Amino acid sequence: MSEKNYLTTDFTLRSWFLTTDHKRIAILYFASLIFFFFIGGAAATAIRIELATPQADLVSSDVYNRLFTMHGIIMVWFFLIPSIPNTLGNFIVPLMIGARDLAFPRLNLISWYIFMLGGCITLFAILAGGVDTGWTFYTPFSTLYSNSYVIVAAAGVFIAGFSSILTGLNFIVTIHRLRAPGLTWYRLPLFLWSLYATSVILVLATPVLAITLLLMATERFFGVGIFDPRIGGDPLLFQHLFWFYSHPAVYIMILPGMGVINELVSCFSRKEVFGYKFVAWCSLAIAAVGFLVWGHHMFVSGQSLVASLVFSFMSFIVAVPSAIKVFNWTATLHKGSIHFDAPMLYALAFIGLFTIGGLTGLFLACLAFDVHATDTYFVVAHFHYIMVGGMVTAYFGGLHYWWPKITGRLYSEYWARTAAMLIFFGFNLTFFPQFILGAEGMPRRYHVYPPEFQLWNVLSSGGAAILAVAYLMPLFYLGYSAFFGKRAPPNPWNAPGLEWQTSSPPPEFNFETQPVVTREPYQYNERFEAEPQNA
Ligand code: HEM
Ligand SMILES: [Cu+2]
């Protein structure tokens, strides 16, 4: 094990808060995201407690509106979007391509400060009184009627957007320019293809959100008619602009997860990813077609039937590359030598949960079904199966997979597997009943409901309690392992990626000597065990 690593080069606060080391910045993001995840989680807990009974017992309707808005805003912009890219991506991308750092290390640090500034402003809006528009900020409510802290919260989101754009830019340039000798595009691990596709969306879509929020602020402050029909605006314009960003943004919230799953499925079945090139190009196809389906959020908005038909059709098309990935992961598992280590449990959970989320997306893409299901709990269940069952699961899987690399320590496999299984169970108990509630017609965003919906709501709240405990568990056993865990070898999983060829944790500049790549990725069949490990 090397004497000095990136964690032990310097212990001062200054060395952390002014670092340009991508690995340390990843840790800064990691700590911040844990914080935001638990704030968003606290709101979710309050929501589920309220919904355990049909009447209003915990909060008023007004507070309830603020709770689900805060939950959505924090989880989407301050947890999910930065989750895998800014923590795991930041840490692993340079290691995976054999580089010393990202292309723009200082920009990377600035991105974190911008993100934190946006986060603090949004937190301030929440503490000062909250926002009641829902995470979607729909006009005319947000511009005309709401007297909550709409603009302050939107300003926080607006600012955090620049962090997204800069991170995307950094990844794109890094992947283009800093690959190790021999690391051709088709030798890139699929995690990098998916982050590349994500970065393209980050750079192209986020400015649209920024413009939308600016227009909203302009109308609210200056009464310029942009969205308000009484002064010459068009309320649907807001929805078009918002979803033109937010549908691509949902792919920002799943593509990195898919990328992690490639690494895990391949490693723990000891096989090459089936159909590498298909999977690689599917990421880019999803990124491209994802820009053409936003209207499926507006089927009941009064947009023309022709528009709805086209958006419906395109939504079916965008599901094809996602489905190809699911087939290819399954084919990778086929006849593999499957190891049920904790990261693999998360990967298997991801495949199942993402499939349910994606398939119900297809239900909703059907006009005839969606007019009934829109704004019901069916939609809530759909996107949680993808965003939580998919992305959060992949995040946990990736975190466990790369934890020995990040910290140089091994965690308790027993606790890790227990948590993974508990998360899977708690998740399904929380969200599956919501499909049933939605199909039975329970609308979303209300704090009271008719008594006939109570049974499924109680199950859902019970599941949420289990899920809350399960999500807290890693905090303890991972936290413990970071200080007291067994030392990790450089390559605990016997994986062929470049990130495993340097010590754990890596030295400040990642590699003692510039690595050279001479083979395709995922060559698990070769006997790495026989190769000397440069410890
Ligand atoms: C497989 C492709 C997918 C299809 C065909 C699809 C389809 C849909 C449709 C039609 C709706 C609108 C439902 C309604 O409001 O009535 C919807 C809502 C939603 N979907 Fe998906 N979806 C897909 C994938 C995803 C992914 C990958 C994510 C996230 C990572 C996601 C997140 C969401 C969210 C957040 C909403 C609701 C937004 C809101 O109203 O608050 N979807 N989806
Ligand atoms: Cu969408």
XYZ file of C-alpha atoms and ligand atoms in Angstrom:
579
model
C 0.000 0.000 0.000
C 1.343 3.395 -0.893
C 2.427 5.586 1.998
C 0.734 8.779 0.918
C -2.681 8.802 -0.660
C -5.083 11.580 -1.562
C -6.642 11.438 1.897
C -3.391 11.699 3.799
C -1.498 14.295 1.732
C -2.769 17.095 3.919
C -5.263 17.284 6.758
C -5.990 21.004 6.943
C -9.466 22.421 6.261
C -7.885 24.630 3.640
C -6.574 21.581 1.814
C -10.154 20.344 1.581
C -12.040 23.512 0.769
C -9.535 24.762 -1.772
C -8.649 21.417 -3.252
C -8.599 20.869 -6.982
C -8.235 17.101 -6.604
C -11.277 15.487 -8.249
C -11.271 12.809 -5.552
C -11.538 15.289 -2.727
C -14.169 17.302 -4.592
C -16.107 14.058 -4.987
C -16.016 13.682 -1.211
C -17.199 17.274 -0.737
C -20.156 16.531 -3.006
C -20.750 13.233 -1.240
C -21.033 14.880 2.166
C -23.305 17.623 0.796
C -25.567 15.123 -0.936
C -25.987 13.024 2.195
C -27.167 16.198 3.887
C -29.684 17.021 1.151
C -30.843 13.402 0.910
C -31.826 13.419 4.557
C -33.596 16.773 4.295
C -35.593 15.495 1.319
C -36.131 12.241 3.209
C -37.445 14.062 6.276
C -40.071 15.767 4.104
C -41.014 12.410 2.577
C -41.388 10.914 6.045
C -43.725 13.717 7.086
C -45.775 13.189 3.908
C -46.109 9.453 4.556
C -47.069 10.012 8.199
C -49.797 12.433 7.115
C -51.091 9.962 4.536
C -51.372 7.089 6.998
C -54.900 8.243 7.791
C -57.606 9.720 5.544
C -58.040 12.876 7.625
C -55.601 15.702 8.141
C -53.879 14.980 11.423
C -50.301 16.091 11.120
C -50.307 19.147 8.864
C -52.688 21.570 7.168
C -53.212 21.510 3.405
C -50.971 24.507 3.081
C -48.082 22.939 4.952
C -48.609 19.720 3.026
C -48.151 21.609 -0.260
C -44.899 22.985 1.058
C -43.724 19.574 2.180
C -44.097 17.815 -1.157
C -42.674 20.813 -2.979
C -39.615 20.833 -0.757
C -39.291 17.071 -1.137
C -39.395 17.300 -4.937
C -37.099 20.280 -5.330
C -34.447 18.961 -2.960
C -34.513 15.411 -4.258
C -34.470 16.301 -7.954
C -31.993 19.162 -8.090
C -29.960 18.741 -4.948
C -29.713 14.994 -4.792
C -30.587 12.967 -7.899
C -29.165 15.123 -10.661
C -25.765 15.541 -8.985
C -25.779 12.124 -7.280
C -23.848 9.707 -9.460
C -22.166 12.220 -11.794
C -20.741 14.495 -9.126
C -19.728 11.941 -6.531
C -18.952 8.612 -8.195
C -18.347 10.217 -11.586
C -16.049 12.857 -10.187
C -14.054 10.258 -8.338
C -13.952 7.529 -10.944
C -13.857 9.234 -14.363
C -10.196 10.314 -14.279
C -9.192 6.981 -12.730
C -11.124 5.036 -15.348
C -9.467 6.818 -18.239
C -6.015 6.798 -16.669
C -5.750 10.583 -16.157
C -4.382 12.675 -13.313
C -7.557 14.706 -12.925
C -10.501 16.117 -14.844
C -9.719 18.494 -17.681
C -10.573 21.596 -15.610
C -9.841 20.916 -11.941
C -10.502 24.443 -10.742
C -13.778 24.617 -12.637
C -14.670 21.420 -10.828
C -14.156 23.060 -7.458
C -16.092 26.154 -8.562
C -18.951 23.885 -9.604
C -19.167 22.600 -6.057
C -19.279 26.118 -4.625
C -21.964 27.120 -7.102
C -23.934 24.028 -6.192
C -23.677 24.825 -2.499
C -24.664 28.440 -3.084
C -27.780 27.292 -4.955
C -28.475 24.735 -2.245
C -28.184 27.318 0.548
C -30.495 29.752 -1.225
C -33.095 27.056 -1.753
C -32.738 25.948 1.855
C -33.223 29.535 2.919
C -36.463 29.703 0.887
C -37.643 26.583 2.653
C -36.738 27.758 6.139
C -38.160 31.226 5.558
C -41.589 29.813 4.823
C -41.384 27.357 1.986
C -42.747 27.051 -1.527
C -46.134 25.635 -2.439
C -46.052 25.300 -6.214
C -44.821 21.729 -6.528
C -41.378 21.065 -7.993
C -42.780 21.891 -11.429
C -43.433 25.593 -10.631
C -46.493 25.650 -12.905
C -47.784 29.043 -13.958
C -50.043 30.973 -13.481
C -49.969 29.806 -9.863
C -46.234 30.383 -9.458
C -46.223 33.799 -11.110
C -49.550 35.210 -10.056
C -51.154 33.645 -7.028
C -48.652 31.920 -4.798
C -47.379 34.109 -1.994
C -44.695 31.644 -0.948
C -40.963 31.924 -1.608
C -41.195 30.918 -5.258
C -38.554 33.166 -6.698
C -35.992 32.546 -3.975
C -36.317 28.786 -4.424
C -36.212 29.155 -8.198
C -33.101 31.311 -7.851
C -31.426 28.481 -5.942
C -32.320 25.996 -8.651
C -31.217 28.453 -11.319
C -27.797 28.835 -9.707
C -27.353 25.113 -9.122
C -28.007 24.673 -12.854
C -24.701 26.351 -13.650
C -22.960 23.742 -11.564
C -24.600 21.065 -13.725
C -23.552 22.770 -16.929
C -19.943 23.171 -15.812
C -19.732 19.577 -14.627
C -21.143 18.341 -17.930
C -18.640 20.430 -19.840
C -15.792 19.146 -17.690
C -16.741 15.508 -18.312
C -17.156 15.990 -22.061
C -13.749 17.598 -22.456
C -12.106 15.086 -20.117
C -13.455 12.089 -21.998
C -12.449 13.595 -25.332
C -8.996 14.783 -24.385
C -7.537 12.868 -21.463
C -7.921 9.201 -22.309
C -4.852 7.077 -21.650
C -2.855 5.833 -24.638
C -4.706 2.916 -26.207
C -8.045 3.802 -24.621
C -10.109 4.142 -27.783
C -13.800 5.060 -27.683
C -14.839 1.430 -27.994
C -12.582 0.495 -25.114
C -14.203 2.986 -22.781
C -16.067 1.407 -19.879
C -19.803 1.851 -20.416
C -20.029 3.980 -17.281
C -18.149 6.628 -19.253
C -20.417 6.361 -22.285
C -23.400 6.905 -20.060
C -21.801 9.859 -18.275
C -20.866 11.300 -21.643
C -24.487 11.085 -22.790
C -25.613 12.572 -19.479
C -23.176 15.449 -19.879
C -24.522 16.260 -23.328
C -28.011 16.560 -21.844
C -26.708 18.611 -18.911
C -25.086 21.093 -21.256
C -27.940 21.319 -23.753
C -31.026 21.125 -21.530
C -30.086 22.973 -18.347
C -29.930 26.403 -20.057
C -33.571 25.930 -21.044
C -34.508 25.521 -17.393
C -32.513 28.616 -16.557
C -34.351 30.635 -19.209
C -37.730 29.295 -18.060
C -37.070 30.316 -14.469
C -35.871 33.732 -15.607
C -39.047 34.265 -17.629
C -41.071 33.251 -14.603
C -39.259 35.777 -12.435
C -39.685 38.467 -15.092
C -43.426 37.949 -15.168
C -43.717 37.866 -11.397
C -41.666 40.969 -10.806
C -42.483 43.162 -13.768
C -45.881 41.877 -14.835
C -44.632 41.243 -18.371
C -47.130 38.946 -20.100
C -45.276 35.764 -20.832
C -47.371 33.042 -19.277
C -50.429 34.924 -18.004
C -53.147 35.077 -20.687
C -54.754 38.174 -19.157
C -51.719 40.202 -20.091
C -51.044 38.455 -23.362
C -49.092 35.427 -22.172
C -49.622 31.698 -22.699
C -49.643 29.382 -19.650
C -48.908 26.369 -21.827
C -45.668 27.963 -22.927
C -44.398 27.412 -19.403
C -45.225 23.729 -19.532
C -43.525 23.343 -22.903
C -40.373 25.051 -21.701
C -40.359 23.301 -18.342
C -40.760 19.813 -19.791
C -38.406 20.509 -22.662
C -35.834 20.615 -19.874
C -37.383 18.207 -17.428
C -37.963 15.234 -19.643
C -34.319 15.180 -20.750
C -33.545 15.804 -17.076
C -35.196 12.539 -16.113
C -32.576 10.881 -18.298
C -29.924 12.837 -16.419
C -31.437 11.035 -13.450
C -31.225 7.520 -14.895
C -28.402 7.288 -17.470
C -25.603 7.468 -14.874
C -27.387 4.740 -12.935
C -27.506 2.570 -16.031
C -23.802 3.204 -16.451
C -23.034 1.930 -12.969
C -25.130 -1.176 -13.584
C -22.999 -2.127 -16.591
C -19.922 -2.198 -14.392
C -21.622 -4.178 -11.631
C -23.403 -6.746 -13.794
C -20.235 -7.470 -15.697
C -17.998 -7.679 -12.626
C -20.252 -9.920 -10.572
C -21.056 -12.308 -13.392
C -17.404 -12.316 -14.408
C -18.357 -11.713 -18.023
C -18.035 -9.127 -20.728
C -21.098 -6.879 -21.130
C -23.249 -8.432 -23.831
C -23.565 -6.181 -26.900
C -21.111 -3.512 -25.767
C -21.590 -1.286 -28.810
C -25.364 -1.450 -28.612
C -25.317 -0.393 -24.980
C -22.872 2.421 -25.702
C -24.926 3.858 -28.560
C -28.194 3.347 -26.701
C -26.996 5.882 -24.118
C -26.562 8.464 -26.839
C -29.836 7.468 -28.495
C -31.662 7.978 -25.205
C -30.011 11.365 -24.806
C -31.055 12.415 -28.313
C -34.603 11.033 -28.472
C -35.203 12.160 -24.882
C -35.402 15.701 -26.256
C -38.402 14.835 -28.422
C -40.934 13.476 -25.947
C -41.651 16.317 -23.507
C -45.260 16.625 -24.637
C -46.173 13.348 -22.919
C -46.418 15.403 -19.742
C -49.074 17.538 -21.402
C -51.567 15.077 -22.829
C -54.417 16.644 -20.844
C -53.217 20.226 -21.195
C -55.267 20.900 -24.293
C -52.416 20.546 -26.763
C -53.576 19.374 -30.191
C -54.404 15.738 -30.754
C -51.778 15.541 -33.470
C -49.133 16.797 -31.048
C -50.258 14.272 -28.458
C -50.106 11.430 -30.982
C -46.605 12.388 -32.076
C -45.381 12.695 -28.481
C -47.006 9.400 -27.615
C -45.283 7.696 -30.536
C -41.910 9.230 -29.697
C -42.285 8.076 -26.079
C -42.602 4.523 -27.322
C -39.488 5.023 -29.420
C -37.435 6.320 -26.483
C -38.261 3.200 -24.536
C -36.534 1.021 -27.152
C -32.915 1.844 -26.259
C -33.777 1.500 -22.564
C -35.262 -1.909 -23.226
C -32.214 -2.936 -25.244
C -30.088 -2.207 -22.209
C -32.277 -4.349 -19.989
C -32.028 -7.213 -22.492
C -28.266 -6.826 -22.654
C -27.815 -6.867 -18.882
C -29.930 -9.986 -18.723
C -27.890 -11.561 -21.491
C -24.728 -10.637 -19.585
C -26.050 -12.504 -16.558
C -26.868 -15.528 -18.692
C -24.421 -18.327 -17.955
C -22.304 -15.937 -15.939
C -20.585 -16.952 -12.764
C -22.881 -14.912 -10.545
C -21.550 -13.551 -7.242
C -24.156 -12.141 -4.882
C -21.982 -9.511 -3.258
C -23.750 -6.400 -1.986
C -23.178 -4.299 -5.145
C -24.647 -7.119 -7.231
C -27.763 -7.236 -5.054
C -28.280 -3.581 -5.868
C -27.666 -4.233 -9.564
C -30.239 -7.021 -9.681
C -32.714 -4.834 -7.789
C -32.082 -2.069 -10.306
C -32.834 -4.268 -13.298
C -36.187 -5.380 -11.882
C -37.291 -2.018 -10.533
C -36.188 -0.058 -13.577
C -38.110 -2.476 -15.785
C -41.294 -1.876 -13.798
C -40.717 1.873 -13.916
C -40.050 1.842 -17.645
C -42.980 -0.391 -18.518
C -45.419 1.751 -16.559
C -43.937 4.732 -18.418
C -45.202 3.021 -21.561
C -48.654 2.687 -20.006
C -48.602 6.440 -19.406
C -47.372 7.101 -22.917
C -50.681 5.636 -24.156
C -53.111 8.516 -24.582
C -56.152 6.484 -23.649
C -54.590 5.298 -20.413
C -52.936 8.565 -19.476
C -56.090 10.698 -19.506
C -57.253 8.507 -16.623
C -53.960 8.083 -14.808
C -52.498 11.551 -15.156
C -52.110 13.348 -11.833
C -52.855 10.166 -9.914
C -50.612 8.076 -7.709
C -49.914 5.877 -10.718
C -47.600 8.587 -12.040
C -46.007 8.986 -8.619
C -45.317 5.254 -8.484
C -43.979 5.245 -12.064
C -41.345 7.850 -11.519
C -40.338 6.635 -8.090
C -39.709 3.163 -9.506
C -37.245 4.763 -11.875
C -35.774 7.540 -9.800
C -35.562 5.724 -6.465
C -35.798 2.052 -7.463
C -33.458 2.811 -10.359
C -31.131 5.704 -9.733
C -30.880 5.633 -5.944
C -30.392 1.861 -6.042
C -27.649 2.234 -8.645
C -26.060 4.967 -6.556
C -25.918 2.664 -3.547
C -24.629 -0.172 -5.719
C -21.872 1.981 -7.169
C -21.011 3.372 -3.773
C -20.498 -0.127 -2.369
C -18.556 -1.229 -5.443
C -16.098 1.671 -5.378
C -16.074 2.168 -1.593
C -12.841 0.186 -1.124
C -11.229 2.342 -3.806
C -12.529 5.597 -2.338
C -11.722 4.925 1.305
C -9.163 2.134 1.130
C -11.341 0.120 3.522
C -13.662 -2.861 3.339
C -17.164 -2.729 4.803
C -19.126 -5.481 6.467
C -20.554 -7.640 3.697
C -23.176 -8.979 6.103
C -24.591 -5.550 6.928
C -24.303 -4.399 3.355
C -26.362 -7.335 2.081
C -28.904 -6.927 4.863
C -29.347 -3.252 4.020
C -29.633 -3.989 0.290
C -32.389 -6.524 0.861
C -34.206 -4.310 3.330
C -34.089 -1.398 0.893
C -35.538 -3.606 -1.834
C -38.335 -4.813 0.409
C -39.107 -1.401 1.891
C -39.052 0.233 -1.501
C -41.574 -2.148 -3.038
C -43.845 -1.959 -0.028
C -43.784 1.816 -0.250
C -44.361 2.275 -3.938
C -46.172 -0.746 -5.334
C -49.384 0.108 -3.450
C -49.234 3.506 -5.115
C -49.792 1.901 -8.528
C -52.958 0.364 -7.151
C -54.057 3.637 -5.534
C -53.462 5.453 -8.803
C -55.340 2.880 -10.818
C -58.225 3.238 -8.355
C -58.187 6.958 -8.958
C -56.453 8.514 -5.962
C -55.087 11.889 -7.092
C -51.598 13.034 -6.138
C -50.781 16.114 -4.039
C -53.720 15.982 -1.578
C -53.285 15.564 2.161
C -56.741 14.026 2.766
C -58.447 11.219 0.887
C -61.603 9.078 1.013
C -61.381 6.231 3.569
C -61.487 3.502 0.905
C -57.901 4.347 -0.032
C -56.560 3.866 3.478
C -55.414 0.246 3.341
C -52.909 0.800 0.530
C -51.785 4.067 2.072
C -51.052 2.381 5.382
C -49.000 -0.276 3.610
C -47.151 2.442 1.735
C -46.403 4.371 4.909
C -45.260 1.167 6.627
C -42.934 0.484 3.714
C -41.601 4.016 3.970
C -40.740 3.448 7.626
C -38.749 0.328 6.693
C -37.110 2.170 3.834
C -36.118 5.039 6.107
C -34.376 2.657 8.507
C -32.734 0.777 5.640
C -31.381 4.002 4.116
C -29.880 4.962 7.453
C -28.013 1.679 7.839
C -25.182 2.380 5.358
C -24.472 5.584 7.233
C -23.409 3.397 10.155
C -21.588 0.437 8.633
C -19.954 2.471 5.866
C -19.115 5.215 8.333
C -17.616 2.634 10.668
C -15.621 0.991 7.887
C -14.157 4.301 6.734
C -12.291 4.516 10.042
C -12.040 0.993 11.385
C -12.649 -1.302 8.398
C -10.122 -3.830 7.150
C -7.642 -2.377 4.679
C -8.707 -2.896 1.085
C -6.308 -4.288 -1.508
C -5.947 -2.304 -4.758
C -8.331 -4.614 -6.595
C -10.722 -6.355 -4.189
C -13.146 -7.481 -6.928
C -10.496 -8.632 -9.370
C -11.838 -6.254 -11.984
C -9.984 -5.205 -15.132
C -10.820 -1.451 -15.118
C -7.960 1.040 -14.862
C -9.318 2.430 -11.593
C -8.396 -0.886 -9.952
C -4.793 -0.778 -11.108
C -3.766 1.937 -8.721
C -3.625 1.651 -4.963
C -6.653 1.999 -2.665
C -7.069 4.837 -1.882
C -5.274 6.249 -4.919
C -2.303 8.604 -4.597
C -2.858 12.301 -5.163
C -2.234 12.100 -8.891
C -3.917 8.741 -9.335
C -1.192 6.673 -11.014
C 2.505 6.292 -10.288
C 3.121 5.676 -13.972
C 0.927 6.542 -16.938
C -1.199 3.455 -17.654
C -1.443 2.162 -21.198
C -4.491 0.255 -22.369
C -3.960 -2.786 -24.527
C -7.238 -4.640 -24.357
C -10.999 -4.299 -24.594
C -12.964 -3.506 -21.420
C -14.550 -6.188 -19.253
C -12.082 -8.957 -20.060
C -13.056 -10.994 -17.033
C -12.231 -14.289 -18.711
C -8.518 -13.586 -18.622
C -6.923 -14.617 -15.401
C -6.199 -11.392 -13.589
C -5.518 -13.383 -10.492
C -2.252 -14.457 -12.071
C -1.138 -10.912 -12.777
C 0.973 -9.114 -10.230
C -0.908 -6.315 -8.533
C 1.003 -3.091 -8.231
C 0.233 -2.621 -4.579
C -39.075 4.337 -20.562
C -39.375 5.518 -20.942
C -40.378 6.392 -20.211
C -41.626 6.679 -20.616
C -42.287 6.173 -21.876
C -42.194 7.572 -19.633
C -43.459 8.117 -19.708
C -43.986 9.037 -18.836
C -45.216 9.733 -19.019
C -46.147 9.554 -20.208
C -45.399 10.569 -17.966
C -46.526 11.547 -17.752
C -47.578 10.972 -16.926
C -48.599 11.956 -16.543
O -48.273 13.044 -16.036
O -49.790 11.639 -16.733
C -44.267 10.396 -17.113
C -44.097 11.071 -15.934
C -42.909 11.109 -15.267
N -41.814 10.341 -15.525
Fe -41.635 8.972 -16.999
N -41.306 7.802 -18.650
C -40.169 7.102 -18.968
C -39.017 7.110 -18.253
C -38.780 7.903 -17.156
C -37.519 8.027 -16.509
C -36.248 7.345 -16.957
C -37.706 8.861 -15.455
C -36.743 9.341 -14.395
C -35.532 8.987 -14.182
C -39.057 9.293 -15.470
C -39.582 10.209 -14.582
C -40.839 10.738 -14.660
C -41.331 11.788 -13.810
C -40.546 12.517 -12.723
C -42.647 12.013 -14.171
C -43.665 12.924 -13.511
C -43.363 14.331 -13.445
C -44.432 15.059 -12.672
O -45.543 15.207 -13.192
O -44.154 15.492 -11.547
N -39.704 8.680 -16.504
N -43.403 9.450 -17.664
Cu -41.178 12.607 -19.536
